[in-house]
PDB file of C-alpha atoms in Angstrom:
ATOM      1  CA  UNK A1168    -288.929  15.182 -15.281  1.00  0.00           C
ATOM      2  CA  UNK A1169    -290.405  13.405 -18.633  1.00  0.00           C
ATOM      3  CA  UNK A1170    -292.406  11.111 -15.946  1.00  0.00           C
ATOM      4  CA  UNK A1171    -293.845  13.670 -14.345  1.00  0.00           C
ATOM      5  CA  UNK A1172    -291.954  12.717 -10.546  1.00  0.00           C
ATOM      6  CA  UNK A1173    -292.074  14.938  -8.221  1.00  0.00           C
ATOM      7  CA  UNK A1174    -288.192  16.416  -7.316  1.00  0.00           C
ATOM      8  CA  UNK A1175    -287.152  18.059  -4.610  1.00  0.00           C
ATOM      9  CA  UNK A1176    -283.711  19.675  -3.995  1.00  0.00           C
ATOM     10  CA  UNK A1177    -282.594  20.574  -0.537  1.00  0.00           C
ATOM     11  CA  UNK A1178    -279.365  23.029   0.100  1.00  0.00           C
ATOM     12  CA  UNK A1179    -277.230  22.803   3.008  1.00  0.00           C
ATOM     13  CA  UNK A1180    -275.536  25.811   5.555  1.00  0.00           C
ATOM     14  CA  UNK A1181    -276.179  28.247   8.076  1.00  0.00           C
ATOM     15  CA  UNK A1182    -278.623  30.811   7.823  1.00  0.00           C
ATOM     16  CA  UNK A1183    -276.938  33.009  10.013  1.00  0.00           C
ATOM     17  CA  UNK A1184    -273.532  34.712   8.955  1.00  0.00           C
ATOM     18  CA  UNK A1185    -271.943  33.677  12.217  1.00  0.00           C
ATOM     19  CA  UNK A1186    -273.142  29.791  11.796  1.00  0.00           C
ATOM     20  CA  UNK A1187    -274.896  29.744  15.214  1.00  0.00           C
ATOM     21  CA  UNK A1188    -277.926  28.256  13.887  1.00  0.00           C
ATOM     22  CA  UNK A1189    -276.589  25.042  12.861  1.00  0.00           C
ATOM     23  CA  UNK A1190    -275.917  22.102  15.018  1.00  0.00           C
ATOM     24  CA  UNK A1191    -272.757  21.692  16.831  1.00  0.00           C
ATOM     25  CA  UNK A1192    -271.877  18.602  15.287  1.00  0.00           C
ATOM     26  CA  UNK A1193    -271.982  19.830  11.880  1.00  0.00           C
ATOM     27  CA  UNK A1194    -270.278  23.559  12.536  1.00  0.00           C
ATOM     28  CA  UNK A1195    -266.754  22.355  12.443  1.00  0.00           C
ATOM     29  CA  UNK A1196    -267.799  20.400   8.660  1.00  0.00           C
ATOM     30  CA  UNK A1197    -269.634  23.444   7.516  1.00  0.00           C
ATOM     31  CA  UNK A1198    -267.853  26.979   6.378  1.00  0.00           C
ATOM     32  CA  UNK A1199    -269.258  29.247   8.470  1.00  0.00           C
ATOM     33  CA  UNK A1200    -268.140  31.864   5.866  1.00  0.00           C
ATOM     34  CA  UNK A1201    -270.998  30.318   3.423  1.00  0.00           C
ATOM     35  CA  UNK A1202    -274.524  31.486   4.054  1.00  0.00           C
ATOM     36  CA  UNK A1203    -278.159  31.170   2.483  1.00  0.00           C
ATOM     37  CA  UNK A1204    -278.189  33.037  -0.496  1.00  0.00           C
ATOM     38  CA  UNK A1205    -274.547  32.641  -1.725  1.00  0.00           C
ATOM     39  CA  UNK A1206    -273.246  31.265  -4.652  1.00  0.00           C
ATOM     40  CA  UNK A1207    -272.220  28.400  -3.010  1.00  0.00           C
ATOM     41  CA  UNK A1208    -275.363  27.454  -1.350  1.00  0.00           C
ATOM     42  CA  UNK A1209    -277.136  27.140  -4.673  1.00  0.00           C
ATOM     43  CA  UNK A1210    -277.311  24.065  -6.705  1.00  0.00           C
ATOM     44  CA  UNK A1211    -275.238  23.638  -9.742  1.00  0.00           C
ATOM     45  CA  UNK A1212    -276.742  25.258 -12.781  1.00  0.00           C
ATOM     46  CA  UNK A1213    -276.643  21.669 -14.758  1.00  0.00           C
ATOM     47  CA  UNK A1214    -279.082  20.362 -11.867  1.00  0.00           C
ATOM     48  CA  UNK A1215    -281.035  23.789 -11.227  1.00  0.00           C
ATOM     49  CA  UNK A1216    -284.866  23.469 -10.509  1.00  0.00           C
ATOM     50  CA  UNK A1217    -287.143  23.753 -13.266  1.00  0.00           C
ATOM     51  CA  UNK A1218    -290.161  26.488 -12.354  1.00  0.00           C
ATOM     52  CA  UNK A1219    -292.569  24.354  -9.801  1.00  0.00           C
ATOM     53  CA  UNK A1220    -289.858  22.540  -8.218  1.00  0.00           C
ATOM     54  CA  UNK A1221    -289.537  22.711  -4.655  1.00  0.00           C
ATOM     55  CA  UNK A1222    -286.034  23.553  -3.280  1.00  0.00           C
ATOM     56  CA  UNK A1223    -285.653  23.163   0.845  1.00  0.00           C
ATOM     57  CA  UNK A1224    -282.953  24.873   2.320  1.00  0.00           C
ATOM     58  CA  UNK A1225    -281.615  23.566   5.671  1.00  0.00           C
ATOM     59  CA  UNK A1226    -279.096  23.618   8.578  1.00  0.00           C
ATOM     60  CA  UNK A1227    -279.029  20.269   9.186  1.00  0.00           C
ATOM     61  CA  UNK A1228    -277.973  16.945   7.548  1.00  0.00           C
ATOM     62  CA  UNK A1229    -281.279  15.615   7.029  1.00  0.00           C
ATOM     63  CA  UNK A1230    -283.644  17.046   4.309  1.00  0.00           C
ATOM     64  CA  UNK A1231    -286.702  16.328   6.943  1.00  0.00           C
ATOM     65  CA  UNK A1232    -285.455  18.078  10.032  1.00  0.00           C
ATOM     66  CA  UNK A1233    -287.073  21.470  10.099  1.00  0.00           C
ATOM     67  CA  UNK A1234    -287.995  21.771   6.181  1.00  0.00           C
ATOM     68  CA  UNK A1235    -291.628  20.635   6.132  1.00  0.00           C
ATOM     69  CA  UNK A1236    -290.375  18.204   3.320  1.00  0.00           C
ATOM     70  CA  UNK A1237    -292.372  15.202   5.326  1.00  0.00           C
ATOM     71  CA  UNK A1238    -295.529  16.910   5.309  1.00  0.00           C
ATOM     72  CA  UNK A1239    -295.085  17.850   1.543  1.00  0.00           C
ATOM     73  CA  UNK A1240    -294.043  14.500   0.355  1.00  0.00           C
ATOM     74  CA  UNK A1241    -297.104  12.776   2.034  1.00  0.00           C
ATOM     75  CA  UNK A1242    -299.476  15.863   0.433  1.00  0.00           C
ATOM     76  CA  UNK A1243    -298.300  14.398  -2.899  1.00  0.00           C
ATOM     77  CA  UNK A1244    -298.563  10.786  -2.138  1.00  0.00           C
ATOM     78  CA  UNK A1245    -294.601  10.181  -2.558  1.00  0.00           C
ATOM     79  CA  UNK A1246    -294.023   6.933  -1.048  1.00  0.00           C
ATOM     80  CA  UNK A1247    -290.443   6.112  -2.533  1.00  0.00           C
ATOM     81  CA  UNK A1248    -287.594   8.305  -2.423  1.00  0.00           C
ATOM     82  CA  UNK A1249    -284.827   8.210  -4.829  1.00  0.00           C
ATOM     83  CA  UNK A1250    -281.388  10.178  -3.499  1.00  0.00           C
ATOM     84  CA  UNK A1251    -278.947  11.601  -5.242  1.00  0.00           C
ATOM     85  CA  UNK A1252    -276.105  14.376  -4.174  1.00  0.00           C
ATOM     86  CA  UNK A1253    -273.737  14.754  -1.607  1.00  0.00           C
ATOM     87  CA  UNK A1254    -272.212  14.155   0.594  1.00  0.00           C
ATOM     88  CA  UNK A1255    -273.151  10.395   0.692  1.00  0.00           C
ATOM     89  CA  UNK A1256    -272.255   9.550   4.292  1.00  0.00           C
ATOM     90  CA  UNK A1257    -273.566  12.512   6.078  1.00  0.00           C
ATOM     91  CA  UNK A1258    -276.728  14.393   4.127  1.00  0.00           C
ATOM     92  CA  UNK A1259    -277.448  11.672   1.800  1.00  0.00           C
ATOM     93  CA  UNK A1260    -277.069   8.704   4.770  1.00  0.00           C
ATOM     94  CA  UNK A1261    -279.114  10.895   7.391  1.00  0.00           C
ATOM     95  CA  UNK A1262    -281.831  12.153   5.101  1.00  0.00           C
ATOM     96  CA  UNK A1263    -282.175   8.307   3.617  1.00  0.00           C
ATOM     97  CA  UNK A1264    -282.054   7.247   7.464  1.00  0.00           C
ATOM     98  CA  UNK A1265    -284.727  10.151   8.566  1.00  0.00           C
ATOM     99  CA  UNK A1266    -286.745   8.690   5.562  1.00  0.00           C
ATOM    100  CA  UNK A1267    -286.738   5.164   6.104  1.00  0.00           C
ATOM    101  CA  UNK A1268    -287.931   6.193   9.974  1.00  0.00           C
ATOM    102  CA  UNK A1269    -290.210   8.188   8.631  1.00  0.00           C
ATOM    103  CA  UNK A1270    -291.847   4.728   6.516  1.00  0.00           C
ATOM    104  CA  UNK A1271    -290.919   5.809   3.071  1.00  0.00           C
ATOM    105  CA  UNK A1272    -289.043   3.621   0.714  1.00  0.00           C
ATOM    106  CA  UNK A1273    -285.753   4.549   0.044  1.00  0.00           C
ATOM    107  CA  UNK A1274    -283.350   4.195  -2.932  1.00  0.00           C
ATOM    108  CA  UNK A1275    -280.049   5.572  -3.006  1.00  0.00           C
ATOM    109  CA  UNK A1276    -278.774   5.823  -6.605  1.00  0.00           C
ATOM    110  CA  UNK A1277    -275.027   4.700  -6.239  1.00  0.00           C
ATOM    111  CA  UNK A1278    -273.274   6.309  -9.140  1.00  0.00           C
ATOM    112  CA  UNK A1279    -275.176   9.549  -8.300  1.00  0.00           C
ATOM    113  CA  UNK A1280    -274.006  10.013  -4.920  1.00  0.00           C
ATOM    114  CA  UNK A1281    -270.366  11.426  -4.110  1.00  0.00           C
ATOM    115  CA  UNK A1282    -268.235  11.667  -0.750  1.00  0.00           C
ATOM    116  CA  UNK A1283    -265.145  13.253   0.477  1.00  0.00           C
ATOM    117  CA  UNK A1284    -263.551   9.895   2.010  1.00  0.00           C
ATOM    118  CA  UNK A1285    -264.016   6.925  -0.593  1.00  0.00           C
ATOM    119  CA  UNK A1286    -264.050   4.695   2.559  1.00  0.00           C
ATOM    120  CA  UNK A1287    -267.155   6.605   4.061  1.00  0.00           C
ATOM    121  CA  UNK A1288    -268.752   6.519   1.008  1.00  0.00           C
ATOM    122  CA  UNK A1289    -268.524   2.902   0.558  1.00  0.00           C
ATOM    123  CA  UNK A1290    -269.274   2.283   4.496  1.00  0.00           C
ATOM    124  CA  UNK A1291    -272.403   4.409   3.590  1.00  0.00           C
ATOM    125  CA  UNK A1292    -273.448   1.974   0.485  1.00  0.00           C
ATOM    126  CA  UNK A1293    -273.083  -0.809   2.481  1.00  0.00           C
ATOM    127  CA  UNK A1294    -274.747  -0.157   5.256  1.00  0.00           C
ATOM    128  CA  UNK A1295    -277.752   1.499   3.485  1.00  0.00           C
ATOM    129  CA  UNK A1296    -278.063  -1.620   1.223  1.00  0.00           C
ATOM    130  CA  UNK A1297    -278.359  -3.821   4.467  1.00  0.00           C
ATOM    131  CA  UNK A1298    -280.672  -1.857   6.932  1.00  0.00           C
ATOM    132  CA  UNK A1299    -282.383   1.327   4.998  1.00  0.00           C
ATOM    133  CA  UNK A1300    -283.539   0.549   1.324  1.00  0.00           C
ATOM    134  CA  UNK A1301    -282.164  -0.408  -1.429  1.00  0.00           C
ATOM    135  CA  UNK A1302    -278.868   0.639  -3.483  1.00  0.00           C
ATOM    136  CA  UNK A1303    -278.932   0.852  -7.551  1.00  0.00           C
ATOM    137  CA  UNK A1304    -277.553   2.284 -10.400  1.00  0.00           C
ATOM    138  CA  UNK A1305    -278.489   5.474 -12.607  1.00  0.00           C
ATOM    139  CA  UNK A1306    -278.957   2.712 -15.254  1.00  0.00           C
ATOM    140  CA  UNK A1307    -281.421   0.502 -12.946  1.00  0.00           C
ATOM    141  CA  UNK A1308    -283.102   3.608 -12.160  1.00  0.00           C
ATOM    142  CA  UNK A1309    -283.873   4.530 -15.909  1.00  0.00           C
ATOM    143  CA  UNK A1310    -285.238   0.913 -16.457  1.00  0.00           C
ATOM    144  CA  UNK A1311    -287.445   0.696 -13.398  1.00  0.00           C
ATOM    145  CA  UNK A1312    -288.624   3.860 -14.154  1.00  0.00           C
ATOM    146  CA  UNK A1313    -289.654   3.184 -17.787  1.00  0.00           C
ATOM    147  CA  UNK A1314    -291.133  -0.364 -16.621  1.00  0.00           C
ATOM    148  CA  UNK A1315    -288.402  -2.825 -17.246  1.00  0.00           C
ATOM    149  CA  UNK A1316    -286.921  -3.731 -14.083  1.00  0.00           C
ATOM    150  CA  UNK A1317    -283.743  -5.340 -13.580  1.00  0.00           C
ATOM    151  CA  UNK A1318    -283.451  -8.253 -11.540  1.00  0.00           C
ATOM    152  CA  UNK A1319    -281.012  -6.804  -8.964  1.00  0.00           C
ATOM    153  CA  UNK A1320    -281.746  -5.199  -6.098  1.00  0.00           C
TER     154      UNK A1320
END
């Protein structure tokens, strides 16, 4: 926020109470009793968006499918996405993959993403670093944003 970078947030869950609007591949993994507007659907207070920061509700794993995020990011002149959040092997991975396919540079912050299963989380980080973009630490991101890039990555 101090650098005036654009921050976008995504929330994930069904819009319909019976979860009929989410993809079949996701249905069994998303609590069908949590729908748009419920407390469980909200962003954690410690990370909550401030006035003017965009929040995209989504009902697929990728932050780009059906949200308009691609158009908005391009209109804002964004070329690089720094990804944080959960879950690393599903939503973060899907958003990063789609973003890379759309031509964005992708940075995955390894100590600011989480996963349910350590094996899948670790595999996601390895796969990301080989095929999709950079995997770096929060400290490395901060150093690069203040103008002191590290020599790793």
